C-alpha cells in the first residue's frame, strides 16, 4: 500500500537547497561547542560544521546567525494533541479525578475537532523549537470520522516530523478499568485498525516525516491480552511500543491490587521492556525498576509540568541518566500542561531535579540533550536526528539570545535557565517552518482559531 506523503506541496520549502548558517554559537549536543562558527546544509542534510567563516558556496541561502544559538530541533516524545480543546478544566484535580471528569467530554470528539486541536497544538510546538513530535491518541468514538488521518494531516500542514501513536482502550469501568465503557473498543477492532494505520502511514526511511507506534493507553485502561497482542503486532510490523507507566501512586496501588505486582514488574512479565519501548512519565520507579530500564534499553518520556500540575510527583531523571537508561522530554496533553512549550520543559526538568537532589543534579547541557538526542533515542532515530552532525537530517533551531538575553554570556544557559527565546529560524529537513518567530508553513491566526473552534464545538452545551 502506498504511503501518504507528509510534505505539504503548498508550503514554502527550502528542502533540497543549499543553506549556510554563519556567525553562530553552535551547541551540537555531540562534540565540542563552537563559539563562532558555521553549519552547512545540502538536500535536507547537514554536510559540515566548523569554526570561523563559512565557505563560499554558489546558489546557497546564507543565514546570518549573529547573536543566535544554533541547536538541534527539539524532540517531543509524549503528547495528546486532542486535549488542546480541553485546556483549563479540572484545574485542581489528581490524575484519576481529572481523567474521570474528562473522559465523557472526550467521548464527543470527531475528526474535525481532532484536526483543529492538532494543528493548533503542533503549531505551538513548532514556535517553541520542536521539529519532531509524537502524539498518543487513544480515544476513538465510533462513527466520528477518521481521527488518526486528521492529526496526520495537521502535522503535514505544519511541517513537523510526526510519530503518531495509535492508542487504544479495551478495559472500561465494567471490567475494572477507569474509562467509561462508551470510549473503549474491542480487541479485534483495535488490532485491525492499528495494523491498518501502520500499513498506510508508517515510513521507515532515513528521512521519514511519518512513523507510527503502537500505544495501548495504560495498565488501568487496557487488558493484559491487548498489551500482549499489541507487543506481538508492533514487533511483527517493526514499529515501536509506547504507553503510560508509573505516573501516580494511585496507579501503583491499582496494579498491586489487580495485577499483584508493581507497574514495571507487570510490564516485564508481559514482554513490554526492551529497546523498542518507551514509557510516558515513569515517575514512581524503584531502584530495581531503573536498573531494568537501563539493562533493557527501555526509554521514558519525562513530562515535568504535567506531573507537577496533577500532583503526580517528580521522575528520577538524574538516576535514570546515571544508570544509562534513555530519557526524553514530553509536554504531555495540553489539558494537563496548558500552553506548555517543549523548550520550557528543559528548564522545568532541570529545576525539578535540582529541587530534589541539589544544584548539580542536572545541567543546562544535560537538559538540552534529553530534549533533543534523548528524545531521538526514545523514538529510535538517534542516528538521524537529535544532534548536529554531518550526515544527519537538517532539523535545526536558531534561537535569538541577543538583546536582553546577551547579559548571560553562556548561550546554552540563556536557553535553558531563562524564558524561551524567540526563534530566528526553525528548519525541518532544511525546510523553513518558523522564521522570525512566525510560522511560515501555515497562518498562525488561522490555526489558533481552529484550536478555539475545536474547543467550542467540543464543550458546547456543557457547564464549564
Coordinates of C-alpha atoms in Angstrom, one line a residue:
X1 CA 0.0 0.0 0.0
X2 CA 1.4 3.4 -0.9
X3 CA 2.4 5.7 1.9
X4 CA 0.7 9.1 2.5
X5 CA 3.2 11.9 1.9
X6 CA 3.9 14.1 4.9
X7 CA 5.1 17.0 2.8
X8 CA 2.6 19.8 2.0
X9 CA 3.3 20.9 -1.6
X10 CA 1.7 24.3 -1.0
X11 CA 4.0 25.1 1.9
X12 CA 7.2 27.2 1.3
X13 CA 10.2 25.0 1.2
X14 CA 13.9 25.2 1.2
X15 CA 14.4 21.4 1.2
X16 CA 16.8 20.4 -1.4
X17 CA 18.5 23.8 -1.4
X18 CA 21.9 24.6 0.0
X19 CA 21.9 26.6 3.2
X20 CA 24.7 28.2 5.1
X21 CA 24.2 29.3 8.8
X22 CA 27.1 31.5 9.8
X23 CA 28.3 33.7 12.7
X24 CA 26.6 31.4 15.2
X25 CA 27.2 29.9 18.6
X26 CA 26.7 26.2 17.8
X27 CA 25.7 23.7 20.5
X28 CA 25.7 20.4 18.5
X29 CA 24.9 18.2 21.7
X30 CA 27.5 15.7 20.4
X31 CA 31.0 17.1 20.2
X32 CA 32.6 20.4 21.1
X33 CA 30.5 23.6 21.1
X34 CA 31.6 26.3 18.6
X35 CA 31.8 29.8 19.8
X36 CA 31.6 31.5 16.4
X37 CA 31.1 29.1 13.5
X38 CA 29.1 27.9 10.6
X39 CA 26.9 25.0 9.6
X40 CA 26.1 23.9 6.0
X41 CA 23.1 22.0 4.7
X42 CA 22.6 20.4 1.4
X43 CA 19.5 18.5 0.2
X44 CA 18.0 18.4 3.7
X45 CA 21.1 17.0 5.5
X46 CA 23.9 18.6 7.5
X47 CA 27.1 18.5 5.5
X48 CA 29.6 20.3 7.7
X49 CA 30.0 22.5 10.7
X50 CA 33.1 24.3 11.9
X51 CA 34.7 27.4 13.3
X52 CA 35.1 30.7 11.6
X53 CA 33.6 32.0 8.3
X54 CA 31.6 29.7 6.1
X55 CA 32.9 28.6 2.8
X56 CA 31.8 30.2 -0.4
X57 CA 29.0 28.1 -1.9
X58 CA 27.2 29.0 -5.1
X59 CA 23.4 29.3 -5.0
X60 CA 23.3 28.8 -1.3
X61 CA 20.9 30.6 1.1
X62 CA 23.0 32.3 3.7
X63 CA 21.5 32.8 7.2
X64 CA 23.3 35.4 9.3
X65 CA 23.0 34.0 12.9
X66 CA 24.8 36.8 14.7
X67 CA 23.5 36.9 18.2
X68 CA 22.0 33.4 17.9
X69 CA 22.4 30.0 19.4
X70 CA 22.1 27.0 17.0
X71 CA 20.9 23.7 18.4
X72 CA 19.2 20.5 17.1
X73 CA 15.5 20.9 16.8
X74 CA 13.7 19.6 19.9
X75 CA 12.0 16.2 20.0
X76 CA 8.7 15.8 21.8
X77 CA 8.2 12.2 23.0
X78 CA 4.8 12.4 24.6
X79 CA 1.6 14.4 23.8
X80 CA -2.2 14.2 23.4
X81 CA -3.0 16.8 20.8
X82 CA -6.8 16.4 21.0
X83 CA -6.6 17.7 24.6
X84 CA -5.8 21.2 23.2
X85 CA -9.6 21.5 23.1
X86 CA -10.0 20.9 26.9
X87 CA -7.3 23.1 28.4
X88 CA -8.0 24.8 31.7
X89 CA -10.5 22.3 33.1
X90 CA -10.3 20.4 36.4
X91 CA -7.5 22.7 37.5
X92 CA -7.1 21.2 41.0
X93 CA -7.6 17.5 40.3
X94 CA -5.5 14.4 40.7
X95 CA -4.8 12.3 37.6
X96 CA -7.6 9.9 38.3
X97 CA -10.1 12.7 39.2
X98 CA -9.0 14.6 36.0
X99 CA -9.4 11.6 33.8
X100 CA -12.8 10.6 35.3
X101 CA -14.1 14.2 34.8
X102 CA -12.9 14.5 31.1
X103 CA -13.5 11.1 29.6
X104 CA -17.2 11.8 28.8
X105 CA -16.2 15.1 27.2
X106 CA -13.5 13.4 25.1
X107 CA -16.1 10.8 24.0
X108 CA -17.7 13.5 21.9
X109 CA -14.6 14.3 19.7
X110 CA -14.7 13.8 16.0
X111 CA -12.3 14.2 13.1
X112 CA -12.8 17.9 12.7
X113 CA -12.2 18.6 16.4
X114 CA -9.2 16.4 16.3
X115 CA -7.7 18.2 13.3
X116 CA -8.4 21.7 14.8
X117 CA -6.8 20.8 18.1
X118 CA -3.8 19.0 16.5
X119 CA -3.0 21.8 14.0
X120 CA -3.0 24.4 16.9
X121 CA -1.0 22.2 19.2
X122 CA 1.6 21.3 16.6
X123 CA 1.9 25.0 15.5
X124 CA 2.5 25.9 19.2
X125 CA 5.2 23.2 19.4
X126 CA 7.0 24.5 16.3
X127 CA 7.1 28.0 17.7
X128 CA 9.0 26.7 20.7
X129 CA 11.6 24.9 18.7
X130 CA 10.1 21.4 18.2
X131 CA 10.9 19.7 14.9
X132 CA 9.7 16.2 15.7
X133 CA 6.6 15.3 17.8
X134 CA 4.8 12.2 18.8
X135 CA 1.2 12.0 19.7
X136 CA -0.6 9.4 21.8
X137 CA -4.2 9.3 20.6
X138 CA -6.3 6.7 22.4
X139 CA -9.9 7.9 22.2
X140 CA -11.8 6.6 19.1
X141 CA -15.5 7.0 19.5
X142 CA -17.4 5.1 16.8
X143 CA -18.8 6.9 13.8
X144 CA -16.9 10.2 14.3
X145 CA -14.7 10.1 11.1
X146 CA -11.0 9.2 10.7
X147 CA -9.4 10.8 13.7
X148 CA -6.0 9.3 13.0
X149 CA -5.9 10.8 9.5
X150 CA -7.0 14.1 10.9
X151 CA -3.9 14.5 13.0
X152 CA -1.6 13.1 10.3
X153 CA -3.0 15.8 8.0
X154 CA -2.4 18.5 10.7
X155 CA 1.3 17.5 11.0
X156 CA 1.7 17.7 7.2
X157 CA 0.3 21.2 7.2
X158 CA 2.5 22.5 9.9
X159 CA 5.6 20.6 8.5
X160 CA 6.9 18.7 11.6
X161 CA 8.2 15.2 11.6
X162 CA 5.4 13.2 13.2
X163 CA 5.3 10.0 15.2
X164 CA 1.6 9.4 15.9
X165 CA 1.0 6.5 18.3
X166 CA -2.2 4.5 17.6
X167 CA -3.6 4.3 21.2
X168 CA -6.4 2.2 22.5
X169 CA -8.5 1.2 25.5
X170 CA -10.4 -2.0 25.9
X171 CA -11.0 -2.1 29.6
X172 CA -13.9 0.0 30.7
X173 CA -15.4 0.6 34.0
X174 CA -17.5 -2.6 33.9
X175 CA -14.2 -4.6 33.6
X176 CA -12.5 -2.8 36.4
X177 CA -10.9 -0.1 34.3
X178 CA -11.0 3.6 34.7
X179 CA -12.7 4.9 31.5
X180 CA -16.4 4.7 30.8
X181 CA -17.5 1.8 28.6
X182 CA -18.6 4.1 25.8
X183 CA -15.0 5.1 25.0
X184 CA -13.4 1.7 24.8
X185 CA -13.0 -0.6 21.7
X186 CA -12.9 -4.3 21.2
X187 CA -9.5 -6.0 21.0
X188 CA -10.2 -7.2 17.4
X189 CA -11.1 -3.7 16.2
X190 CA -8.1 -2.2 17.9
X191 CA -5.6 -4.7 16.4
X192 CA -7.2 -4.4 13.0
X193 CA -7.2 -0.6 13.0
X194 CA -3.7 -0.4 14.3
X195 CA -2.3 -2.8 11.7
X196 CA -4.2 -0.7 9.0
X197 CA -2.7 2.6 10.0
X198 CA 0.8 1.1 10.2
X199 CA 0.4 -0.3 6.7
X200 CA -1.0 3.0 5.4
X201 CA 1.3 5.6 7.0
X202 CA 4.4 4.1 8.6
X203 CA 7.6 5.1 6.6
X204 CA 10.8 3.6 8.0
X205 CA 13.1 5.5 5.6
X206 CA 16.0 7.6 7.0
X207 CA 14.4 10.9 6.3
X208 CA 10.9 9.8 7.1
X209 CA 8.4 12.5 8.1
X210 CA 5.9 10.0 9.4
X211 CA 6.3 6.9 11.6
X212 CA 3.6 5.1 13.6
X213 CA 3.9 3.4 17.0
X214 CA 1.6 1.0 18.8
X215 CA 0.3 2.5 22.1
X216 CA -2.3 0.9 24.3
X217 CA -3.2 3.6 26.8
X218 CA -2.2 2.4 30.3
X219 CA -2.3 -0.6 32.7
X220 CA -5.6 0.7 34.2
X221 CA -7.5 1.0 30.9
X222 CA -6.1 -1.9 28.9
X223 CA -6.4 -5.6 29.3
X224 CA -3.4 -7.9 29.6
X225 CA -4.5 -9.6 26.4
X226 CA -4.4 -6.3 24.5
X227 CA -1.0 -5.4 25.8
X228 CA 0.5 -8.8 24.8
X229 CA -1.2 -8.8 21.4
X230 CA -0.1 -5.2 20.8
X231 CA 3.6 -6.1 21.5
X232 CA 3.3 -9.0 19.1
X233 CA 1.8 -6.8 16.4
X234 CA 4.4 -4.0 16.8
X235 CA 7.3 -6.3 16.6
X236 CA 5.9 -8.1 13.7
X237 CA 5.5 -4.8 11.9
X238 CA 8.8 -3.4 13.0
X239 CA 7.4 -0.4 14.9
X240 CA 7.9 0.9 18.4
X241 CA 5.7 0.5 21.5
X242 CA 4.5 3.2 23.9
X243 CA 2.2 3.5 26.9
X244 CA 1.8 5.4 30.2
X245 CA 3.5 3.9 33.1
X246 CA 4.1 4.6 36.8
X247 CA 2.6 8.1 36.7
X248 CA 1.0 8.2 40.1
X249 CA 0.8 6.3 43.4
X250 CA -2.8 5.6 42.6
X251 CA -1.7 3.6 39.5
X252 CA 0.9 1.8 41.7
X253 CA -1.8 0.7 44.1
X254 CA -4.2 -0.2 41.2
X255 CA -1.5 -2.5 39.7
X256 CA -0.7 -4.1 43.1
X257 CA -4.4 -4.7 43.8
X258 CA -5.4 -6.0 40.4
X259 CA -2.2 -7.5 38.9
X260 CA -0.5 -8.5 42.1
X261 CA 2.8 -6.6 41.2
X262 CA 4.2 -3.2 40.5
X263 CA 3.7 -1.5 37.2
X264 CA 7.2 -2.2 36.0
X265 CA 7.1 -5.8 37.1
X266 CA 3.8 -6.1 35.2
X267 CA 5.3 -4.7 32.0
X268 CA 8.3 -7.0 32.2
X269 CA 6.0 -10.0 32.8
X270 CA 4.1 -9.4 29.6
X271 CA 7.1 -8.6 27.4
X272 CA 7.0 -4.8 27.4
X273 CA 10.6 -4.0 28.3
X274 CA 13.1 -3.5 25.6
X275 CA 14.9 -1.1 23.3
X276 CA 11.8 -0.7 21.1
X277 CA 9.7 0.6 24.1
X278 CA 9.4 4.0 25.7
X279 CA 7.1 4.9 28.6
X280 CA 5.4 8.2 29.4
X281 CA 6.1 9.6 32.8
X282 CA 7.8 6.8 34.8
X283 CA 7.6 8.9 37.9
X284 CA 7.3 6.3 40.6
X285 CA 10.2 3.9 39.9
X286 CA 12.1 1.8 42.4
X287 CA 15.8 1.3 42.2
X288 CA 15.4 -2.1 40.6
X289 CA 13.0 -0.6 38.0
X290 CA 15.6 1.9 37.0
X291 CA 18.2 -0.8 36.7
X292 CA 15.9 -2.9 34.5
X293 CA 15.2 0.1 32.2
X294 CA 18.9 0.6 31.8
X295 CA 19.6 -3.1 31.2
X296 CA 16.8 -3.5 28.6
X297 CA 17.2 -0.1 26.9
X298 CA 13.6 0.9 27.8
X299 CA 13.1 4.6 27.5
X300 CA 11.0 7.2 29.3
X301 CA 9.4 10.5 28.4
X302 CA 9.7 12.9 31.3
X303 CA 6.8 15.4 31.5
X304 CA 7.7 17.7 34.4
X305 CA 4.9 20.3 34.0
X306 CA 2.1 17.8 33.6
X307 CA 3.3 15.7 36.5
X308 CA 3.5 18.8 38.7
X309 CA 0.1 20.2 37.6
X310 CA -1.6 16.9 38.6
X311 CA 0.5 16.5 41.7
X312 CA 1.9 13.2 40.5
X313 CA 5.5 13.7 41.6
X314 CA 8.9 14.2 40.0
X315 CA 10.6 11.5 37.9
X316 CA 14.0 10.3 38.9
X317 CA 15.7 11.6 35.8
X318 CA 19.1 12.0 37.4
X319 CA 19.1 8.4 38.5
X320 CA 17.8 7.1 35.1
X321 CA 20.6 9.0 33.3
X322 CA 23.2 7.8 35.7
X323 CA 22.1 4.2 35.1
X324 CA 22.3 4.7 31.3
X325 CA 18.6 4.5 30.5
X326 CA 17.2 6.6 27.6
X327 CA 15.3 9.7 28.8
X328 CA 13.5 12.2 26.6
X329 CA 11.1 15.0 27.2
X330 CA 7.3 15.4 26.6
X331 CA 4.9 18.2 27.1
X332 CA 2.0 15.7 27.6
X333 CA -1.6 16.5 26.8
X334 CA -2.3 20.2 26.6
X335 CA -5.1 19.7 29.1
X336 CA -2.7 18.8 31.9
X337 CA 0.1 21.3 30.9
X338 CA -1.7 24.3 29.5
X339 CA 0.3 26.1 26.7
X340 CA 3.5 24.3 27.8
X341 CA 6.4 24.6 25.4
X342 CA 8.9 21.9 24.9
X343 CA 11.8 24.4 25.4
X344 CA 10.2 25.3 28.7
X345 CA 10.2 21.7 29.7
X346 CA 14.0 21.7 29.5
X347 CA 14.0 24.3 32.2
X348 CA 11.4 22.6 34.3
X349 CA 13.3 19.3 34.1
X350 CA 16.5 20.9 35.2
X351 CA 14.9 22.8 38.1
X352 CA 12.9 19.9 39.4
X353 CA 15.9 17.6 39.6
X354 CA 17.8 20.3 41.4
X355 CA 15.0 20.8 43.8
X356 CA 15.2 17.1 44.7
X357 CA 18.9 16.4 44.5
X358 CA 20.8 19.7 44.6
X359 CA 22.3 22.2 42.1
X360 CA 24.5 19.6 40.3
X361 CA 21.7 17.1 39.6
X362 CA 21.0 18.2 36.0
X363 CA 23.0 20.7 34.0
X364 CA 21.7 23.0 31.2
X365 CA 23.5 20.9 28.7
X366 CA 22.1 17.7 30.0
X367 CA 18.6 19.3 29.8
X368 CA 19.3 20.2 26.2
X369 CA 20.4 16.7 25.5
X370 CA 17.3 15.0 26.8
X371 CA 15.2 17.5 24.9
X372 CA 17.0 16.5 21.6
X373 CA 19.1 13.4 21.4
X374 CA 17.4 11.7 24.4
X375 CA 14.1 12.1 22.6
X376 CA 15.6 10.8 19.4
X377 CA 16.8 7.7 21.3
X378 CA 13.3 7.1 22.6
X379 CA 12.0 7.1 19.0
X380 CA 14.8 5.0 17.6
X381 CA 16.0 7.9 15.5
X382 CA 19.3 8.9 17.2
X383 CA 21.3 8.2 14.0
X384 CA 19.1 10.6 12.1
X385 CA 18.1 13.5 14.3
X386 CA 18.8 14.9 17.8
X387 CA 22.3 16.3 17.3
X388 CA 24.1 18.5 14.7
X389 CA 26.5 16.1 12.9
X390 CA 27.4 15.7 9.2
X391 CA 25.1 13.2 7.6
X392 CA 22.2 13.9 10.0
X393 CA 18.9 15.5 8.9
X394 CA 18.9 19.3 9.0
X395 CA 16.4 19.7 11.8
X396 CA 17.8 22.8 13.3
X397 CA 16.7 25.5 15.8
X398 CA 18.2 29.0 15.6
X399 CA 17.4 30.9 18.9
X400 CA 17.8 34.6 19.4
X401 CA 19.9 35.1 22.5
X402 CA 20.9 38.7 21.9
X403 CA 19.4 41.9 23.3
X404 CA 18.5 41.4 27.0
X405 CA 19.5 37.8 26.8
X406 CA 23.1 38.7 25.9
X407 CA 23.5 39.7 29.6
X408 CA 24.0 35.9 30.0
X409 CA 27.4 35.1 28.5
X410 CA 26.6 31.4 28.0
X411 CA 24.0 31.0 25.3
X412 CA 23.0 27.5 26.4
X413 CA 22.4 28.8 29.9
X414 CA 20.3 31.6 28.4
X415 CA 18.2 29.0 26.5
X416 CA 17.6 26.6 29.4
X417 CA 17.7 28.8 32.5
X418 CA 15.7 31.6 31.2
X419 CA 12.4 32.1 29.4
X420 CA 12.2 30.5 26.0
X421 CA 14.0 32.7 23.4
X422 CA 12.3 33.6 20.1
X423 CA 13.2 31.6 17.1
X424 CA 15.1 33.3 14.3
X425 CA 14.6 30.1 12.2
X426 CA 13.3 26.6 12.6
X427 CA 14.3 24.1 9.9
X428 CA 12.9 20.6 9.4
X429 CA 15.0 18.7 6.8
X430 CA 16.1 22.1 5.5
X431 CA 12.5 23.4 5.1
X432 CA 11.7 26.7 6.9
X433 CA 8.8 26.1 9.3
X434 CA 9.4 29.2 11.6
X435 CA 11.1 32.4 10.7
X436 CA 11.5 35.5 13.0
X437 CA 9.0 34.0 15.5
X438 CA 6.3 33.4 12.9
X439 CA 5.1 30.2 11.3
X440 CA 5.8 30.1 7.6
X441 CA 4.0 26.9 6.6
X442 CA 0.6 27.8 7.9
X443 CA -1.1 31.1 9.0
X444 CA -0.8 31.4 12.8
X445 CA -4.1 33.2 13.3
X446 CA -5.9 30.6 11.2
X447 CA -4.6 27.6 13.2
X448 CA -5.1 29.4 16.5
X449 CA -8.7 30.0 15.6
X450 CA -9.0 26.3 14.6
X451 CA -8.0 25.4 18.1
X452 CA -10.6 27.7 19.6
X453 CA -13.2 26.3 17.3
X454 CA -12.4 22.8 18.3
X455 CA -12.8 23.7 22.0
X456 CA -16.1 25.5 21.4
X457 CA -17.5 22.6 19.4
X458 CA -16.4 20.0 22.0
X459 CA -17.6 21.9 25.0
X460 CA -20.8 23.3 23.5
X461 CA -23.7 22.8 25.9
X462 CA -21.5 21.7 28.7
X463 CA -21.1 23.5 32.0
X464 CA -17.5 24.7 32.4

